[in-house]
Amino acid sequence: ALKVVQRLANRLLAESWASWQQTAGEQRRVCKVAAHVIVWWHAGVLTKALAAWHEHALDAAQLARSAAKITLRWQNKSLATSYLTWQSRTEEQRRLARVAAKALQRLIHRALAAAWDRWREASGQQRRMRQAALKVVQRLANRLLAESWASWQQTAGEQRRVCKAA
């Protein structure tokens, strides 16, 4: 009787064990399929989400490039305006510097021209004075020469008369 009870208990235990194994195997298979379905479903959802994100990222990148181009155009326009303003101011400063240099040269040349005119006047006056002095000296010399000539003629005339009288 004990053996029969043990056999029954073993048989029930073996059937329970087999049933548990079968149920556990089925649950494992269902979990794997469910995990696969979840992964596949998530992959689809994630793929759609990733595609949507990628689309959004591409749009954002395009907007960023457009904004960068617009900003660059604004900067270039502002830079060009600044450059043109600087260029015109620099050209105006150069023009004013040339005008000032010309005016200064005129002043310098005017002063030099006045000094040159004064020098020419002074040198002309000195030349006239030298010529007048030379004329005076020549007149004096001529007078002395004339007096000497007259004195010589007189002396020569007297000597001729003395020689004729003797």
mmCIF file of C-alpha atoms in Angstrom:
data_model
loop_
_atom_site.group_PDB
_atom_site.id
_atom_site.type_symbol
_atom_site.label_atom_id
_atom_site.label_comp_id
_atom_site.label_asym_id
_atom_site.label_seq_id
_atom_site.Cartn_x
_atom_site.Cartn_y
_atom_site.Cartn_z
ATOM 1 C CA ALA A 1 0.000 0.000 0.000
ATOM 2 C CA LEU A 2 2.806 2.310 0.764
ATOM 3 C CA LYS A 3 4.379 1.625 -2.538
ATOM 4 C CA VAL A 4 1.096 2.238 -4.357
ATOM 5 C CA VAL A 5 0.680 5.575 -2.537
ATOM 6 C CA GLN A 6 4.223 6.499 -3.363
ATOM 7 C CA ARG A 7 3.667 5.568 -6.975
ATOM 8 C CA LEU A 8 0.519 7.672 -7.124
ATOM 9 C CA ALA A 9 2.252 10.557 -5.423
ATOM 10 C CA ASN A 10 5.205 10.187 -7.782
ATOM 11 C CA ARG A 11 2.882 9.963 -10.727
ATOM 12 C CA LEU A 12 0.976 13.090 -9.647
ATOM 13 C CA LEU A 13 4.263 14.774 -8.934
ATOM 14 C CA ALA A 14 5.599 13.737 -12.356
ATOM 15 C CA GLU A 15 2.432 14.942 -14.076
ATOM 16 C CA SER A 16 2.527 18.189 -12.127
ATOM 17 C CA TRP A 17 6.162 18.603 -13.020
ATOM 18 C CA ALA A 18 5.468 17.884 -16.690
ATOM 19 C CA SER A 19 2.461 20.228 -16.649
ATOM 20 C CA TRP A 20 4.541 22.946 -14.991
ATOM 21 C CA GLN A 21 7.330 22.465 -17.520
ATOM 22 C CA GLN A 22 4.862 22.638 -20.362
ATOM 23 C CA THR A 23 3.218 25.754 -18.923
ATOM 24 C CA ALA A 24 6.607 27.370 -18.195
ATOM 25 C CA GLY A 25 7.773 26.565 -21.735
ATOM 26 C CA GLU A 26 4.564 28.010 -23.155
ATOM 27 C CA GLN A 27 4.961 31.131 -21.030
ATOM 28 C CA ARG A 28 8.589 31.481 -22.165
ATOM 29 C CA ARG A 29 7.505 31.156 -25.783
ATOM 30 C CA VAL A 30 4.673 33.671 -25.289
ATOM 31 C CA CYS A 31 7.074 36.077 -23.535
ATOM 32 C CA LYS A 32 9.557 35.745 -26.378
ATOM 33 C CA VAL A 33 6.838 36.336 -28.963
ATOM 34 C CA ALA A 34 5.457 39.232 -26.900
ATOM 35 C CA ALA A 35 8.951 40.678 -26.513
ATOM 36 C CA HIS A 36 9.486 40.265 -30.253
ATOM 37 C CA VAL A 37 6.135 41.917 -30.987
ATOM 38 C CA ILE A 38 6.904 44.711 -28.528
ATOM 39 C CA VAL A 39 10.343 45.183 -30.052
ATOM 40 C CA TRP A 40 8.861 45.109 -33.542
ATOM 41 C CA TRP A 41 6.052 47.467 -32.499
ATOM 42 C CA HIS A 42 8.506 49.728 -30.690
ATOM 43 C CA ALA A 43 10.844 49.559 -33.646
ATOM 44 C CA GLY A 44 8.006 50.729 -35.878
ATOM 45 C CA VAL A 45 7.024 53.443 -33.443
ATOM 46 C CA LEU A 46 10.668 54.281 -32.807
ATOM 47 C CA THR A 47 11.356 54.255 -36.519
ATOM 48 C CA LYS A 48 8.474 56.634 -37.059
ATOM 49 C CA ALA A 49 9.655 58.758 -34.135
ATOM 50 C CA LEU A 50 13.232 58.645 -35.416
ATOM 51 C CA ALA A 51 12.041 59.539 -38.930
ATOM 52 C CA ALA A 52 9.984 62.414 -37.524
ATOM 53 C CA TRP A 53 12.941 63.596 -35.432
ATOM 54 C CA HIS A 54 15.254 63.277 -38.449
ATOM 55 C CA GLU A 55 12.803 65.306 -40.549
ATOM 56 C CA HIS A 56 12.606 67.923 -37.805
ATOM 57 C CA ALA A 57 16.415 67.980 -37.487
ATOM 58 C CA LEU A 58 16.784 68.452 -41.251
ATOM 59 C CA ASP A 59 14.247 71.293 -41.177
ATOM 60 C CA ALA A 60 16.034 72.872 -38.212
ATOM 61 C CA ALA A 61 19.399 72.558 -39.992
ATOM 62 C CA GLN A 62 17.914 74.132 -43.142
ATOM 63 C CA LEU A 63 16.441 76.954 -41.058
ATOM 64 C CA ALA A 64 19.804 77.430 -39.330
ATOM 65 C CA ARG A 65 21.593 77.615 -42.704
ATOM 66 C CA SER A 66 18.993 80.075 -44.001
ATOM 67 C CA ALA A 67 19.298 82.153 -40.838
ATOM 68 C CA ALA A 68 23.095 82.062 -41.162
ATOM 69 C CA LYS A 69 22.875 83.233 -44.791
ATOM 70 C CA ILE A 70 20.462 86.016 -43.867
ATOM 71 C CA THR A 71 22.642 87.033 -40.928
ATOM 72 C CA LEU A 72 25.700 86.952 -43.174
ATOM 73 C CA ARG A 73 23.906 89.114 -45.758
ATOM 74 C CA TRP A 74 22.916 91.573 -43.032
ATOM 75 C CA GLN A 75 26.452 91.580 -41.692
ATOM 76 C CA ASN A 76 27.883 91.968 -45.187
ATOM 77 C CA LYS A 77 25.413 94.754 -45.938
ATOM 78 C CA SER A 78 26.273 96.438 -42.656
ATOM 79 C CA LEU A 79 29.966 95.814 -43.267
ATOM 80 C CA ALA A 80 29.698 97.134 -46.819
ATOM 81 C CA THR A 81 27.850 100.211 -45.592
ATOM 82 C CA SER A 82 30.484 100.749 -42.911
ATOM 83 C CA TYR A 83 33.275 100.242 -45.445
ATOM 84 C CA LEU A 84 31.716 102.670 -47.925
ATOM 85 C CA THR A 85 31.211 105.229 -45.159
ATOM 86 C CA TRP A 86 34.821 104.783 -44.043
ATOM 87 C CA GLN A 87 36.018 105.017 -47.634
ATOM 88 C CA SER A 88 34.111 108.240 -48.314
ATOM 89 C CA ARG A 89 35.300 109.795 -45.045
ATOM 90 C CA THR A 90 38.874 108.773 -45.780
ATOM 91 C CA GLU A 91 38.637 110.212 -49.293
ATOM 92 C CA GLU A 92 37.196 113.442 -47.858
ATOM 93 C CA GLN A 93 40.045 113.627 -45.326
ATOM 94 C CA ARG A 94 42.568 113.092 -48.119
ATOM 95 C CA ARG A 95 40.904 115.803 -50.213
ATOM 96 C CA LEU A 96 40.959 118.210 -47.266
ATOM 97 C CA ALA A 97 44.611 117.352 -46.627
ATOM 98 C CA ARG A 98 45.422 118.107 -50.292
ATOM 99 C CA VAL A 99 43.532 121.426 -50.095
ATOM 100 C CA ALA A 100 45.323 122.339 -46.863
ATOM 101 C CA ALA A 101 48.700 121.349 -48.366
ATOM 102 C CA LYS A 102 47.956 123.446 -51.450
ATOM 103 C CA ALA A 103 46.989 126.451 -49.302
ATOM 104 C CA LEU A 104 50.116 125.995 -47.201
ATOM 105 C CA GLN A 105 52.246 125.746 -50.335
ATOM 106 C CA ARG A 106 50.636 128.932 -51.614
ATOM 107 C CA LEU A 107 51.464 130.685 -48.351
ATOM 108 C CA ILE A 108 55.000 129.363 -48.424
ATOM 109 C CA HIS A 109 55.396 130.252 -52.091
ATOM 110 C CA ARG A 110 53.864 133.655 -51.494
ATOM 111 C CA ALA A 111 56.351 134.282 -48.698
ATOM 112 C CA LEU A 112 59.160 132.940 -50.883
ATOM 113 C CA ALA A 113 57.962 135.006 -53.846
ATOM 114 C CA ALA A 114 57.850 138.115 -51.671
ATOM 115 C CA ALA A 115 61.334 137.372 -50.350
ATOM 116 C CA TRP A 116 62.543 136.704 -53.904
ATOM 117 C CA ASP A 117 61.030 140.001 -55.073
ATOM 118 C CA ARG A 118 62.665 141.860 -52.176
ATOM 119 C CA TRP A 119 66.005 140.212 -52.980
ATOM 120 C CA ARG A 120 65.682 141.109 -56.666
ATOM 121 C CA GLU A 121 64.828 144.702 -55.721
ATOM 122 C CA ALA A 122 67.736 144.871 -53.299
ATOM 123 C CA SER A 123 70.158 143.343 -55.787
ATOM 124 C CA GLY A 124 68.874 145.691 -58.536
ATOM 125 C CA GLN A 125 69.288 148.656 -56.223
ATOM 126 C CA GLN A 126 72.793 147.501 -55.301
ATOM 127 C CA ARG A 127 73.629 147.122 -59.006
ATOM 128 C CA ARG A 128 72.284 150.618 -59.720
ATOM 129 C CA MET A 129 74.257 152.002 -56.766
ATOM 130 C CA ARG A 130 77.377 150.202 -57.949
ATOM 131 C CA GLN A 131 76.921 151.603 -61.469
ATOM 132 C CA ALA A 132 76.314 155.090 -60.070
ATOM 133 C CA ALA A 133 79.391 154.773 -57.864
ATOM 134 C CA LEU A 134 81.368 153.529 -60.858
ATOM 135 C CA LYS A 135 80.194 156.523 -62.893
ATOM 136 C CA VAL A 136 81.197 158.845 -60.050
ATOM 137 C CA VAL A 137 84.569 157.151 -59.811
ATOM 138 C CA GLN A 138 84.944 157.333 -63.591
ATOM 139 C CA ARG A 139 83.983 160.986 -63.600
ATOM 140 C CA LEU A 140 86.472 161.633 -60.842
ATOM 141 C CA ALA A 141 89.059 159.626 -62.674
ATOM 142 C CA ASN A 142 88.188 161.368 -65.924
ATOM 143 C CA ARG A 143 88.355 164.733 -64.234
ATOM 144 C CA LEU A 144 91.731 163.880 -62.754
ATOM 145 C CA LEU A 145 92.782 162.510 -66.089
ATOM 146 C CA ALA A 146 91.463 165.609 -67.819
ATOM 147 C CA GLU A 147 93.230 167.808 -65.290
ATOM 148 C CA SER A 148 96.401 165.769 -65.702
ATOM 149 C CA TRP A 149 96.074 165.996 -69.478
ATOM 150 C CA ALA A 150 95.464 169.669 -69.280
ATOM 151 C CA SER A 151 98.392 170.090 -66.892
ATOM 152 C CA TRP A 152 100.647 168.015 -69.197
ATOM 153 C CA GLN A 153 99.577 170.000 -72.235
ATOM 154 C CA GLN A 154 100.239 173.184 -70.396
ATOM 155 C CA THR A 155 103.642 171.970 -69.231
ATOM 156 C CA ALA A 156 104.457 170.606 -72.690
ATOM 157 C CA GLY A 157 103.321 173.885 -74.273
ATOM 158 C CA GLU A 158 105.495 175.903 -71.892
ATOM 159 C CA GLN A 159 108.463 173.687 -72.586
ATOM 160 C CA ARG A 160 107.993 174.157 -76.303
ATOM 161 C CA ARG A 161 107.826 177.856 -75.877
ATOM 162 C CA VAL A 162 110.895 177.821 -73.669
ATOM 163 C CA CYS A 163 112.675 175.669 -76.241
ATOM 164 C CA LYS A 164 111.642 178.004 -79.066
ATOM 165 C CA ALA A 165 112.622 181.050 -77.070
ATOM 166 C CA ALA A 166 115.980 179.623 -76.259
#
